[in-house]
Tab-separated table of C-alpha atoms in Angstrom:
chain	number	residue	atom	x	y	z
H	1	LYS	CA	-7.975	10.399	-14.356
H	2	ASN	CA	-5.286	7.999	-13.130
H	3	GLN	CA	-6.978	4.790	-12.038
H	4	VAL	CA	-6.165	1.180	-11.285
H	5	GLU	CA	-8.951	-1.386	-11.562
H	6	GLN	CA	-8.715	-5.000	-10.475
H	7	SER	CA	-10.792	-8.047	-11.191
H	8	PRO	CA	-12.312	-10.146	-9.903
H	9	GLN	CA	-13.248	-8.417	-6.660
H	10	SER	CA	-13.064	-11.759	-4.888
H	11	LEU	CA	-12.175	-15.326	-5.799
H	12	ILE	CA	-12.520	-18.701	-4.105
H	13	ILE	CA	-10.477	-21.675	-5.336
H	14	LEU	CA	-9.477	-25.071	-4.035
H	15	GLU	CA	-6.035	-25.707	-2.624
H	16	GLY	CA	-3.617	-26.847	-5.324
H	17	LYS	CA	-5.405	-25.061	-8.151
H	18	ASN	CA	-3.997	-22.191	-10.206
H	19	CYS	CA	-5.567	-18.762	-10.580
H	20	THR	CA	-5.008	-15.480	-12.395
H	21	LEU	CA	-5.816	-12.012	-11.123
H	22	GLN	CA	-6.226	-9.039	-13.468
H	23	CYS	CA	-5.224	-5.390	-13.267
H	24	ASN	CA	-6.059	-2.624	-15.751
H	25	TYR	CA	-4.688	0.876	-15.365
H	26	THR	CA	-4.990	4.284	-16.975
H	27	VAL	CA	-1.955	5.850	-15.289
H	28	SER	CA	0.194	7.975	-17.574
H	29	PRO	CA	3.095	8.477	-17.910
H	30	PHE	CA	3.840	5.023	-16.580
H	31	SER	CA	6.820	4.282	-14.365
H	32	ASN	CA	6.341	0.867	-12.829
H	33	LEU	CA	3.715	-1.611	-11.654
H	34	ARG	CA	3.792	-3.524	-8.391
H	35	TRP	CA	1.836	-6.397	-6.948
H	36	TYR	CA	1.409	-6.596	-3.193
H	37	LYS	CA	-0.005	-9.325	-0.967
H	38	GLN	CA	-1.890	-8.162	2.104
H	39	ASP	CA	-3.006	-10.500	4.849
H	40	THR	CA	-6.055	-9.378	6.811
H	41	GLY	CA	-5.148	-6.648	9.299
H	42	ARG	CA	-1.504	-6.571	8.206
H	43	GLY	CA	0.582	-4.281	6.044
H	44	PRO	CA	1.098	-5.105	2.344
H	45	VAL	CA	4.154	-7.106	1.304
H	46	SER	CA	5.759	-6.563	-2.096
H	47	LEU	CA	5.641	-9.518	-4.522
H	48	THR	CA	6.941	-8.055	-7.794
H	49	ILE	CA	7.909	-4.745	-9.389
H	50	MET	CA	7.980	-4.323	-13.174
H	51	THR	CA	9.075	-1.438	-15.340
H	52	PHE	CA	7.926	-0.577	-18.859
H	53	SER	CA	10.452	-2.878	-20.504
H	54	GLU	CA	9.647	-5.970	-18.437
H	55	ASN	CA	6.964	-8.380	-19.658
H	56	THR	CA	7.112	-10.930	-16.883
H	57	LYS	CA	8.579	-11.383	-13.441
H	58	SER	CA	8.385	-14.327	-11.073
H	59	ASN	CA	8.627	-14.692	-7.311
H	60	GLY	CA	8.296	-18.353	-6.387
H	61	ARG	CA	4.803	-19.508	-7.289
H	62	TYR	CA	3.785	-15.966	-8.229
H	63	THR	CA	4.263	-14.775	-11.833
H	64	ALA	CA	3.315	-11.277	-12.915
H	65	THR	CA	2.935	-10.179	-16.522
H	66	LEU	CA	2.759	-6.689	-17.951
H	67	ASP	CA	1.465	-5.439	-21.305
H	68	ALA	CA	2.319	-1.748	-21.337
H	69	ASP	CA	0.608	-1.260	-24.707
H	70	THR	CA	-2.810	-2.384	-23.472
H	71	LYS	CA	-2.083	-1.202	-19.902
H	72	GLN	CA	-2.876	-4.565	-18.411
H	73	SER	CA	-1.158	-6.762	-15.879
H	74	SER	CA	-1.914	-10.152	-14.422
H	75	LEU	CA	-0.740	-12.104	-11.409
H	76	HIS	CA	-0.732	-15.871	-11.806
H	77	ILE	CA	-0.553	-18.087	-8.738
H	78	THR	CA	0.494	-21.680	-9.295
H	79	ALA	CA	-0.403	-24.640	-7.084
H	80	SER	CA	-2.204	-22.485	-4.526
H	81	GLN	CA	-1.707	-23.031	-0.804
H	82	LEU	CA	-3.914	-22.123	2.139
H	83	SER	CA	-1.411	-19.399	3.066
H	84	ASP	CA	-2.118	-17.674	-0.258
H	85	SER	CA	-5.465	-16.535	1.167
H	86	ALA	CA	-5.106	-12.748	1.218
H	87	SER	CA	-5.864	-9.603	-0.735
H	88	TYR	CA	-3.694	-8.975	-3.780
H	89	ILE	CA	-3.260	-5.350	-4.698
H	90	CYS	CA	-1.990	-3.875	-7.967
H	91	VAL	CA	-0.171	-0.558	-7.629
H	92	VAL	CA	1.005	1.723	-10.428
H	93	SER	CA	3.594	4.456	-10.111
H	94	GLN	CA	3.386	7.537	-12.303
H	95	LYS	CA	6.654	8.800	-13.767
H	96	GLY	CA	7.887	11.939	-12.014
H	97	ASN	CA	5.288	11.585	-9.247
H	98	TYR	CA	5.839	10.667	-5.636
H	99	GLN	CA	2.512	8.839	-5.411
H	100	LEU	CA	1.556	5.244	-5.908
H	101	ILE	CA	-1.937	4.667	-7.311
H	102	TRP	CA	-3.506	1.668	-5.642
H	103	GLY	CA	-6.185	-0.703	-6.849
H	104	ALA	CA	-8.894	-1.897	-4.482
H	105	GLY	CA	-7.461	-5.413	-4.497
H	106	THR	CA	-8.719	-8.925	-5.184
H	107	LYS	CA	-9.646	-10.959	-2.137
H	108	LEU	CA	-8.466	-14.532	-2.691
H	109	ILE	CA	-9.705	-17.395	-0.539
H	110	ILE	CA	-8.105	-20.827	-0.785
H	111	LYS	CA	-10.261	-23.692	0.478
H	112	PRO	CA	-8.891	-27.082	1.498
B	1	GLU	CA	8.812	-9.104	9.299
B	2	THR	CA	9.790	-5.868	7.527
B	3	GLY	CA	11.473	-4.096	10.442
B	4	VAL	CA	8.886	-1.313	10.311
B	5	THR	CA	6.963	-0.938	13.554
B	6	GLN	CA	3.851	1.065	14.359
B	7	SER	CA	2.159	2.016	17.590
B	8	PRO	CA	-0.374	1.627	18.925
B	9	THR	CA	-1.830	-1.436	17.198
B	10	HIS	CA	-5.410	-0.464	18.004
B	11	LEU	CA	-7.015	2.778	19.134
B	12	ILE	CA	-10.531	3.957	19.937
B	13	LYS	CA	-11.347	7.678	19.929
B	14	THR	CA	-14.473	9.821	19.835
B	15	ARG	CA	-15.438	12.449	17.299
B	16	GLY	CA	-13.600	15.756	17.704
B	17	GLN	CA	-10.636	14.249	19.503
B	18	GLN	CA	-7.045	14.300	18.286
B	19	VAL	CA	-4.814	11.283	17.703
B	20	THR	CA	-1.096	10.676	17.146
B	21	LEU	CA	0.147	7.523	15.436
B	22	ARG	CA	3.798	6.533	15.425
B	23	CYS	CA	6.074	4.694	13.027
B	24	SER	CA	9.663	3.504	13.247
B	25	SER	CA	11.144	2.950	9.835
B	26	GLN	CA	13.451	0.148	8.754
B	27	SER	CA	17.105	0.732	9.568
B	28	GLY	CA	18.836	2.753	6.842
B	29	HIS	CA	15.588	4.070	5.323
B	30	ASN	CA	15.145	7.846	5.141
B	31	THR	CA	11.658	8.090	3.602
B	32	VAL	CA	8.334	7.407	5.261
B	33	SER	CA	4.917	7.332	3.618
B	34	TRP	CA	1.560	7.195	5.375
B	35	TYR	CA	-1.578	5.585	3.989
B	36	GLN	CA	-5.200	5.303	5.082
B	37	GLN	CA	-6.967	2.060	4.257
B	38	ALA	CA	-10.713	1.792	4.732
B	39	LEU	CA	-12.223	-1.655	5.115
B	40	GLY	CA	-12.329	-3.520	1.798
B	41	GLN	CA	-10.433	-0.842	-0.102
B	42	GLY	CA	-6.886	-0.229	-1.229
B	43	PRO	CA	-4.613	2.150	0.702
B	44	GLN	CA	-4.976	5.876	0.000
B	45	PHE	CA	-1.788	7.957	0.049
B	46	ILE	CA	-1.784	10.643	2.775
B	47	PHE	CA	1.739	12.084	2.572
B	48	GLN	CA	5.408	11.245	2.381
B	49	TYR	CA	8.372	12.567	4.375
B	50	TYR	CA	11.930	12.582	3.100
B	51	ARG	CA	14.716	13.662	5.438
B	52	GLU	CA	12.303	15.424	7.811
B	53	GLU	CA	10.440	17.382	5.143
B	54	GLU	CA	7.073	16.695	3.523
B	55	ASN	CA	7.831	15.379	0.046
B	56	GLY	CA	4.329	14.977	-1.329
B	57	ARG	CA	0.734	14.887	-0.217
B	58	GLY	CA	-2.420	13.127	-1.288
B	59	ASN	CA	-5.986	14.417	-1.210
B	60	PHE	CA	-6.344	14.761	2.560
B	61	PRO	CA	-7.381	17.881	4.525
B	62	PRO	CA	-4.905	19.906	6.622
B	63	ARG	CA	-6.151	18.301	9.835
B	64	PHE	CA	-3.956	15.380	8.751
B	65	SER	CA	-0.395	16.418	9.547
B	66	GLY	CA	2.904	14.691	10.100
B	67	LEU	CA	6.438	14.858	11.340
B	68	GLN	CA	9.638	13.021	10.625
B	69	PHE	CA	12.417	13.024	13.192
B	70	PRO	CA	16.217	12.984	12.725
B	71	ASN	CA	16.236	9.227	13.289
B	72	TYR	CA	13.659	8.995	10.447
B	73	SER	CA	10.850	7.793	12.673
B	74	SER	CA	7.573	9.526	11.981
B	75	GLU	CA	4.251	10.625	13.428
B	76	LEU	CA	0.835	11.061	11.864
B	77	ASN	CA	-1.456	13.503	13.654
B	78	VAL	CA	-5.157	13.785	12.968
B	79	ASN	CA	-7.151	16.611	14.541
B	80	ALA	CA	-10.920	16.949	14.920
B	81	LEU	CA	-11.543	13.276	14.267
B	82	GLU	CA	-14.539	12.320	12.149
B	83	LEU	CA	-16.344	8.996	11.924
B	84	ASP	CA	-14.963	8.458	8.402
B	85	ASP	CA	-11.427	8.559	9.786
B	86	SER	CA	-11.984	5.034	11.086
B	87	ALA	CA	-9.501	2.941	9.109
B	88	LEU	CA	-6.234	1.043	9.127
B	89	TYR	CA	-3.337	3.502	8.984
B	90	LEU	CA	-0.235	2.124	7.330
B	91	CYS	CA	3.284	3.429	7.458
B	92	ALA	CA	5.818	2.441	4.798
B	93	SER	CA	9.535	3.137	4.759
B	94	SER	CA	11.902	3.202	1.812
B	95	LEU	CA	15.361	4.396	0.920
B	96	VAL	CA	16.038	7.781	-0.720
B	97	GLY	CA	12.560	8.280	-2.166
B	98	LEU	CA	10.114	6.701	-4.552
B	99	ALA	CA	12.578	5.854	-7.310
B	100	VAL	CA	11.936	3.261	-9.958
B	101	GLN	CA	11.950	-0.267	-8.569
B	102	GLU	CA	12.348	0.969	-5.023
B	103	THR	CA	10.399	-1.144	-2.594
B	104	GLN	CA	8.322	0.220	0.236
B	105	TYR	CA	8.294	-1.843	3.396
B	106	PHE	CA	5.063	-1.637	5.337
B	107	GLY	CA	4.423	-1.811	9.031
B	108	PRO	CA	1.556	-3.837	10.508
B	109	GLY	CA	-0.687	-0.778	10.729
B	110	THR	CA	-2.714	0.965	13.418
B	111	ARG	CA	-6.425	0.223	13.477
B	112	LEU	CA	-8.290	3.428	14.454
B	113	LEU	CA	-11.952	3.395	15.388
B	114	VAL	CA	-13.757	6.722	15.811
B	115	LEU	CA	-17.045	6.582	17.706
């Protein structure tokens, strides 16, 4: 069964600190992996998209990594800010399929 | 802002009623996808429309139906509402279809509460 699992479920860190969110997937055949940021009550906003051949991609303070062999991805946030408080969702696209398979997300809270 | 708008922002209905949610896609986009997001969970794919035709469907019953209009705006209709239909409904627009590295742009969502 095609699944995307994220950890931790929730995370609280102090402003200025770094953190890393994890995503494991069993989707096959793999097309691409996306990380989205979703503020409470708002639609998701795309952070990064990576294909099979890409190991890392950055968007400002956000850096995503992909290991297609172990089917794992991570999202690293550097020097966190209060505005980083949101849910971060990992999404995997299956090759030849119109669907995106979504994880449940990691709820990140940044405290001052 | 993504340029994708949804209406209404909030809606309260009772069981058995019918509801229509609307979405205006970003200019130049010809594909619209609809998602249901329950509280604390990731979005679940309902269906996708490409150039006015359904282009794929998730695991939702037929009482969930949709339309896409010539201007690529879209509607989601839900008949015979059930309590479990309470959720945030998200619309996402994209260009051409779900190709590799194509980004979906999401609207702010419609929060539906079924009593």
